[in-house]
mmCIF file of C-alpha atoms and ligand atoms in Angstrom:
data_model
loop_
_atom_site.group_PDB
_atom_site.id
_atom_site.type_symbol
_atom_site.label_atom_id
_atom_site.label_comp_id
_atom_site.label_asym_id
_atom_site.label_seq_id
_atom_site.Cartn_x
_atom_site.Cartn_y
_atom_site.Cartn_z
ATOM 1 C CA MET C 676 21.198 8.034 5.341
ATOM 2 C CA ASP C 677 19.400 9.137 8.455
ATOM 3 C CA ASN C 678 16.421 7.272 9.758
ATOM 4 C CA SER C 679 13.733 9.693 8.582
ATOM 5 C CA GLN C 680 15.059 9.545 5.023
ATOM 6 C CA MET C 681 14.969 5.765 4.996
ATOM 7 C CA LYS C 682 11.333 5.833 5.980
ATOM 8 C CA ARG C 683 10.619 8.041 2.935
ATOM 9 C CA GLY C 684 10.941 5.040 0.667
ATOM 10 C CA ILE C 685 13.095 3.581 -2.058
ATOM 11 C CA VAL C 686 12.950 6.025 -4.947
ATOM 12 C CA ILE C 687 12.182 4.516 -8.350
ATOM 13 C CA LYS C 688 13.216 6.950 -11.087
ATOM 14 C CA ASP C 689 11.010 8.105 -13.960
ATOM 15 C CA ASP C 690 13.044 6.217 -16.559
ATOM 16 C CA TRP C 691 12.904 2.822 -14.816
ATOM 17 C CA PRO C 692 11.303 0.493 -17.421
ATOM 18 C CA GLY C 693 10.893 -2.492 -15.068
ATOM 19 C CA TYR C 694 12.239 -6.004 -15.601
ATOM 20 C CA SER C 695 11.442 -8.060 -18.686
ATOM 21 C CA LEU C 696 8.550 -10.460 -18.055
ATOM 22 C CA ASP C 697 10.683 -13.387 -19.208
ATOM 23 C CA LEU C 698 12.854 -13.067 -16.104
ATOM 24 C CA PHE C 699 10.041 -13.900 -13.673
ATOM 25 C CA THR C 700 7.042 -16.143 -13.249
ATOM 26 C CA TYR C 701 3.487 -14.824 -13.270
ATOM 27 C CA PRO C 702 0.002 -16.134 -14.103
ATOM 28 C CA GLU C 703 -0.068 -17.112 -17.766
ATOM 29 C CA HIS C 704 -3.478 -15.513 -18.355
ATOM 30 C CA TYR C 705 -1.928 -12.049 -17.938
ATOM 31 C CA HIS C 706 0.746 -12.640 -20.566
ATOM 32 C CA GLU C 707 -0.453 -9.911 -22.943
ATOM 33 C CA ASP C 708 -1.826 -7.631 -20.271
ATOM 34 C CA ILE C 709 1.343 -6.523 -18.520
ATOM 35 C CA GLU C 710 4.364 -4.772 -19.915
ATOM 36 C CA SER C 711 7.023 -5.375 -17.283
ATOM 37 C CA VAL C 712 7.692 -6.421 -13.719
ATOM 38 C CA TYR C 713 8.078 -3.095 -11.960
ATOM 39 C CA ILE C 714 8.766 -4.281 -8.409
ATOM 40 C CA PRO C 715 9.353 -8.027 -7.915
ATOM 41 C CA HIS C 716 7.473 -9.728 -5.107
ATOM 42 C CA GLY C 717 10.649 -10.581 -3.205
ATOM 43 C CA VAL C 718 11.729 -6.950 -3.118
ATOM 44 C CA ILE C 719 8.302 -5.935 -1.830
ATOM 45 C CA MET C 720 8.665 -8.483 0.957
ATOM 46 C CA ASN C 721 12.161 -7.361 1.990
ATOM 47 C CA ARG C 722 11.138 -3.717 2.086
ATOM 48 C CA THR C 723 7.995 -4.577 4.063
ATOM 49 C CA GLU C 724 10.114 -6.383 6.644
ATOM 50 C CA ARG C 725 12.218 -3.262 7.022
ATOM 51 C CA LEU C 726 9.126 -1.081 7.468
ATOM 52 C CA ALA C 727 7.967 -3.474 10.189
ATOM 53 C CA ARG C 728 11.165 -2.710 12.052
ATOM 54 C CA TYR C 729 10.686 1.061 11.880
ATOM 55 C CA ILE C 730 7.140 0.595 13.116
ATOM 56 C CA MET C 731 8.268 -1.589 16.030
ATOM 57 C CA ASP C 732 10.782 1.075 17.016
ATOM 58 C CA ASP C 733 8.291 3.956 16.831
ATOM 59 C CA PHE C 734 5.338 2.342 18.547
ATOM 60 C CA GLY C 735 7.406 1.449 21.587
ATOM 61 C CA ASP C 736 5.327 -0.547 23.990
ATOM 62 C CA SER C 737 1.910 0.482 22.731
ATOM 63 C CA ASN C 738 -0.159 -2.175 21.085
ATOM 64 C CA ILE C 739 -1.107 -1.431 17.517
ATOM 65 C CA MET C 740 -4.569 -0.962 16.105
ATOM 66 C CA VAL C 741 -4.052 -1.654 12.419
ATOM 67 C CA LEU C 742 -6.589 -0.115 10.088
ATOM 68 C CA CYS C 743 -6.283 -1.842 6.725
ATOM 69 C CA VAL C 744 -7.624 0.058 3.742
ATOM 70 C CA LEU C 745 -9.354 -2.426 1.402
ATOM 71 C CA LYS C 746 -9.145 -3.843 -1.077
ATOM 72 C CA GLY C 747 -5.722 -2.772 -2.329
ATOM 73 C CA GLY C 748 -4.112 -2.860 1.091
ATOM 74 C CA TYR C 749 -4.933 -6.406 2.042
ATOM 75 C CA LYS C 750 -1.720 -8.099 0.935
ATOM 76 C CA PHE C 751 0.597 -5.368 2.218
ATOM 77 C CA CYS C 752 -1.283 -5.322 5.509
ATOM 78 C CA ALA C 753 -1.201 -9.094 5.944
ATOM 79 C CA ASP C 754 2.532 -9.267 5.192
ATOM 80 C CA LEU C 755 3.368 -6.234 7.328
ATOM 81 C CA VAL C 756 1.485 -7.572 10.349
ATOM 82 C CA GLU C 757 3.154 -10.946 9.865
ATOM 83 C CA PHE C 758 6.604 -9.327 9.929
ATOM 84 C CA ILE C 759 5.698 -7.321 13.042
ATOM 85 C CA LYS C 760 4.674 -10.605 14.684
ATOM 86 C CA VAL C 761 7.865 -12.435 13.696
ATOM 87 C CA LEU C 762 10.086 -9.554 14.793
ATOM 88 C CA GLY C 763 8.245 -9.529 18.110
ATOM 89 C CA CYS C 764 8.790 -13.245 18.612
ATOM 90 C CA ASN C 765 12.496 -12.779 17.986
ATOM 91 C CA SER C 766 12.943 -9.961 20.472
ATOM 92 C CA SER C 767 11.852 -9.210 23.984
ATOM 93 C CA ARG C 768 9.204 -6.721 22.873
ATOM 94 C CA TYR C 769 6.064 -8.277 21.536
ATOM 95 C CA LEU C 770 3.580 -5.801 20.104
ATOM 96 C CA GLU C 771 0.035 -7.008 20.093
ATOM 97 C CA THR C 772 -1.706 -6.177 16.828
ATOM 98 C CA ARG C 773 -5.390 -6.009 16.113
ATOM 99 C CA VAL C 774 -6.578 -5.523 12.555
ATOM 100 C CA GLU C 775 -9.716 -3.744 11.411
ATOM 101 C CA PHE C 776 -10.788 -3.122 7.834
ATOM 102 C CA ILE C 777 -12.104 -0.087 6.080
ATOM 103 C CA ARG C 778 -13.197 0.065 2.468
ATOM 104 C CA LEU C 779 -12.748 3.151 0.332
ATOM 105 C CA LYS C 780 -13.480 3.580 -3.322
ATOM 106 C CA SER C 781 -12.340 6.416 -5.548
ATOM 107 C CA TYR C 782 -11.032 4.888 -8.818
ATOM 108 C CA LEU C 783 -12.711 3.931 -12.088
ATOM 109 C CA ASN C 784 -10.484 2.523 -14.860
ATOM 110 C CA ASP C 785 -7.173 4.275 -14.147
ATOM 111 C CA GLN C 786 -8.703 7.596 -13.171
ATOM 112 C CA SER C 787 -9.346 8.975 -9.734
ATOM 113 C CA THR C 788 -12.917 10.127 -9.279
ATOM 114 C CA GLU C 789 -13.729 13.228 -7.279
ATOM 115 C CA ASP C 790 -15.572 11.807 -4.362
ATOM 116 C CA LEU C 791 -14.410 9.491 -1.658
ATOM 117 C CA HIS C 792 -16.785 6.834 -0.422
ATOM 118 C CA ILE C 793 -16.155 5.049 2.813
ATOM 119 C CA VAL C 794 -17.940 1.868 1.881
ATOM 120 C CA GLY C 795 -17.297 -0.596 4.635
ATOM 121 C CA SER C 796 -16.774 1.302 7.827
ATOM 122 C CA ARG C 797 -18.422 0.331 11.030
ATOM 123 C CA ASP C 798 -18.232 2.462 14.127
ATOM 124 C CA LEU C 799 -14.566 3.208 14.795
ATOM 125 C CA SER C 800 -15.005 4.382 18.386
ATOM 126 C CA PHE C 801 -12.762 1.527 19.576
ATOM 127 C CA LEU C 802 -9.877 3.656 18.255
ATOM 128 C CA ARG C 803 -10.218 6.098 21.153
ATOM 129 C CA GLY C 804 -6.953 6.403 23.064
ATOM 130 C CA LYS C 805 -5.253 3.766 20.909
ATOM 131 C CA SER C 806 -2.119 3.835 18.741
ATOM 132 C CA VAL C 807 -3.363 3.480 15.209
ATOM 133 C CA LEU C 808 -1.503 2.398 12.080
ATOM 134 C CA ILE C 809 -3.344 3.024 8.830
ATOM 135 C CA VAL C 810 -2.113 0.622 6.143
ATOM 136 C CA GLU C 811 -2.706 1.639 2.544
ATOM 137 C CA ALA C 812 -1.301 0.204 -0.693
ATOM 138 C CA ILE C 813 -0.873 3.464 -2.574
ATOM 139 C CA VAL C 814 -1.000 7.172 -1.811
ATOM 140 C CA ASP C 815 -0.950 9.711 -4.642
ATOM 141 C CA THR C 816 -2.585 13.122 -4.270
ATOM 142 C CA GLY C 817 -3.397 12.222 -0.700
ATOM 143 C CA LYS C 818 -6.999 13.382 -0.989
ATOM 144 C CA THR C 819 -8.284 9.998 0.104
ATOM 145 C CA MET C 820 -5.760 9.721 2.908
ATOM 146 C CA LYS C 821 -6.489 13.245 4.184
ATOM 147 C CA ALA C 822 -10.196 12.474 4.346
ATOM 148 C CA LEU C 823 -9.554 9.183 6.107
ATOM 149 C CA LEU C 824 -7.156 10.786 8.611
ATOM 150 C CA GLN C 825 -9.757 13.431 9.457
ATOM 151 C CA HIS C 826 -12.344 10.718 9.925
ATOM 152 C CA VAL C 827 -10.047 8.692 12.199
ATOM 153 C CA GLU C 828 -9.062 11.757 14.258
ATOM 154 C CA THR C 829 -12.689 12.334 15.244
ATOM 155 C CA PHE C 830 -12.447 9.171 17.361
ATOM 156 C CA GLU C 831 -9.547 10.697 19.346
ATOM 157 C CA PRO C 832 -6.848 8.029 19.054
ATOM 158 C CA LYS C 833 -3.611 8.471 21.031
ATOM 159 C CA MET C 834 -1.551 8.550 17.860
ATOM 160 C CA VAL C 835 -2.007 7.849 14.169
ATOM 161 C CA LYS C 836 0.684 6.790 11.704
ATOM 162 C CA VAL C 837 0.337 5.876 8.060
ATOM 163 C CA ALA C 838 2.158 3.086 6.228
ATOM 164 C CA GLY C 839 1.955 3.222 2.428
ATOM 165 C CA LEU C 840 3.597 0.605 0.261
ATOM 166 C CA LEU C 841 3.720 3.007 -2.677
ATOM 167 C CA VAL C 842 3.722 6.775 -2.880
ATOM 168 C CA LYS C 843 3.240 8.210 -6.362
ATOM 169 C CA ARG C 844 5.135 11.261 -7.590
ATOM 170 C CA VAL C 845 2.212 13.315 -8.818
ATOM 171 C CA PRO C 846 1.898 17.108 -8.882
ATOM 172 C CA ASN C 847 1.089 18.207 -5.306
ATOM 173 C CA MET C 848 2.017 14.823 -3.927
ATOM 174 C CA ALA C 849 1.185 14.340 -0.306
ATOM 175 C CA GLU C 850 4.550 13.195 0.908
ATOM 176 C CA SER C 851 4.216 14.200 4.502
ATOM 177 C CA LEU C 852 1.025 12.219 5.065
ATOM 178 C CA THR C 853 2.781 8.863 4.872
ATOM 179 C CA ASP C 854 5.125 8.023 7.755
ATOM 180 C CA TYR C 855 6.436 4.723 6.391
ATOM 181 C CA VAL C 856 6.880 4.496 2.639
ATOM 182 C CA GLY C 857 7.873 1.336 0.814
ATOM 183 C CA PHE C 858 8.629 2.819 -2.594
ATOM 184 C CA GLU C 859 8.253 6.209 -4.195
ATOM 185 C CA ILE C 860 7.220 5.578 -7.802
ATOM 186 C CA PRO C 861 6.693 7.700 -10.934
ATOM 187 C CA ASN C 862 3.200 8.724 -11.947
ATOM 188 C CA ARG C 863 2.315 5.468 -13.713
ATOM 189 C CA PHE C 864 -0.571 3.113 -13.214
ATOM 190 C CA VAL C 865 0.624 -0.116 -11.625
ATOM 191 C CA VAL C 866 -1.152 -3.350 -10.751
ATOM 192 C CA GLY C 867 -0.547 -6.504 -8.779
ATOM 193 C CA TYR C 868 0.081 -7.409 -5.139
ATOM 194 C CA ALA C 869 -3.616 -6.622 -4.524
ATOM 195 C CA LEU C 870 -3.599 -3.433 -6.605
ATOM 196 C CA ASP C 871 -6.258 -3.663 -9.281
ATOM 197 C CA TYR C 872 -7.460 -2.297 -12.578
ATOM 198 C CA ASN C 873 -11.228 -2.668 -12.402
ATOM 199 C CA GLU C 874 -10.782 -5.615 -10.015
ATOM 200 C CA TYR C 875 -8.306 -7.453 -12.278
ATOM 201 C CA PHE C 876 -4.637 -8.181 -11.449
ATOM 202 C CA ARG C 877 -5.045 -8.532 -7.694
ATOM 203 C CA ASP C 878 -3.880 -12.139 -8.146
ATOM 204 C CA LEU C 879 -0.465 -11.087 -9.452
ATOM 205 C CA ASN C 880 2.414 -11.297 -6.950
ATOM 206 C CA HIS C 881 4.681 -8.673 -8.459
ATOM 207 C CA ILE C 882 3.829 -5.037 -8.942
ATOM 208 C CA CYS C 883 3.651 -4.614 -12.707
ATOM 209 C CA VAL C 884 2.991 -2.039 -15.382
ATOM 210 C CA ILE C 885 -0.205 -2.724 -17.287
ATOM 211 C CA SER C 886 0.019 -2.878 -21.097
ATOM 212 C CA LYS C 887 -2.189 -1.065 -23.631
ATOM 213 C CA THR C 888 -3.813 -4.411 -24.409
ATOM 214 C CA GLY C 889 -4.545 -4.962 -20.727
ATOM 215 C CA LYS C 890 -6.084 -1.520 -20.356
ATOM 216 C CA MET C 891 -8.371 -2.115 -23.328
ATOM 217 C CA LYS C 892 -9.290 -5.655 -22.359
ATOM 218 C CA TYR C 893 -10.434 -4.847 -18.823
ATOM 219 C CA LYS C 894 -11.897 -1.402 -19.393
ATOM 220 C CA VAL C 895 -15.426 -0.837 -18.128
HETATM 221 N N1 LIG Z 983 -2.858 1.156 -9.449
HETATM 222 C C1 LIG Z 983 -3.949 0.635 -8.858
HETATM 223 N N2 LIG Z 983 -4.774 1.338 -8.080
HETATM 224 C C2 LIG Z 983 -4.462 2.639 -7.882
HETATM 225 C C3 LIG Z 983 -3.340 3.233 -8.457
HETATM 226 C C4 LIG Z 983 -2.493 2.454 -9.292
HETATM 227 O O1 LIG Z 983 -1.463 2.906 -9.856
HETATM 228 N N3 LIG Z 983 -3.316 4.519 -8.050
HETATM 229 C C5 LIG Z 983 -4.390 4.678 -7.250
HETATM 230 N N4 LIG Z 983 -5.096 3.557 -7.148
HETATM 231 MG MG1 LIG Z 984 -8.594 0.055 -7.106
#
């Protein structure tokens, strides 16, 4: 596989049912609310470490301004930055990272709503001339990401790359927007590793498929 293909993510096929819950540990209170373990935490971590290496290679000697998209991106971002730090300590090139947070909201229940709200964004003018890495948990249609990229570009950064832990195979998927993809997944609603369903399931380490019971229980 060439390098650009590897950055496109590990492809999870449509018929992948996930692992049986009995094979892993998870918080007992979610017992009835999840159907299967879709991506185990350890696999997420290994893939994230690999993405950190691609990022180190591409950013060269420029320091990285990390823009973490909250709330879903917080775990991926924290782990990714940690791996970039460790890799730097173990080589002669240490990339300085600075992390800023931006909050977007576009989902209610498991449906995307039309409008994008940038909720927690202060002035981003410090991005001018900098190498920026946007870190997002999940990219599907790319509408949110496109809007965010446009917003970031107005501050004239030197370069902008996007790391997405998950890219969803939806009609008109925005593949080319995400430079570093962890996993390409089918069009299913997943939770865990900071991904939520109405604010629930962020405290689950694995990425899991929510059950019918879970969807009903936490519906708003
Ligand atoms: N899970 C959680 N949040 C999301 C998803 C998902 O599958 N897609 C977009 N936001
Ligand atoms: Mg959400």
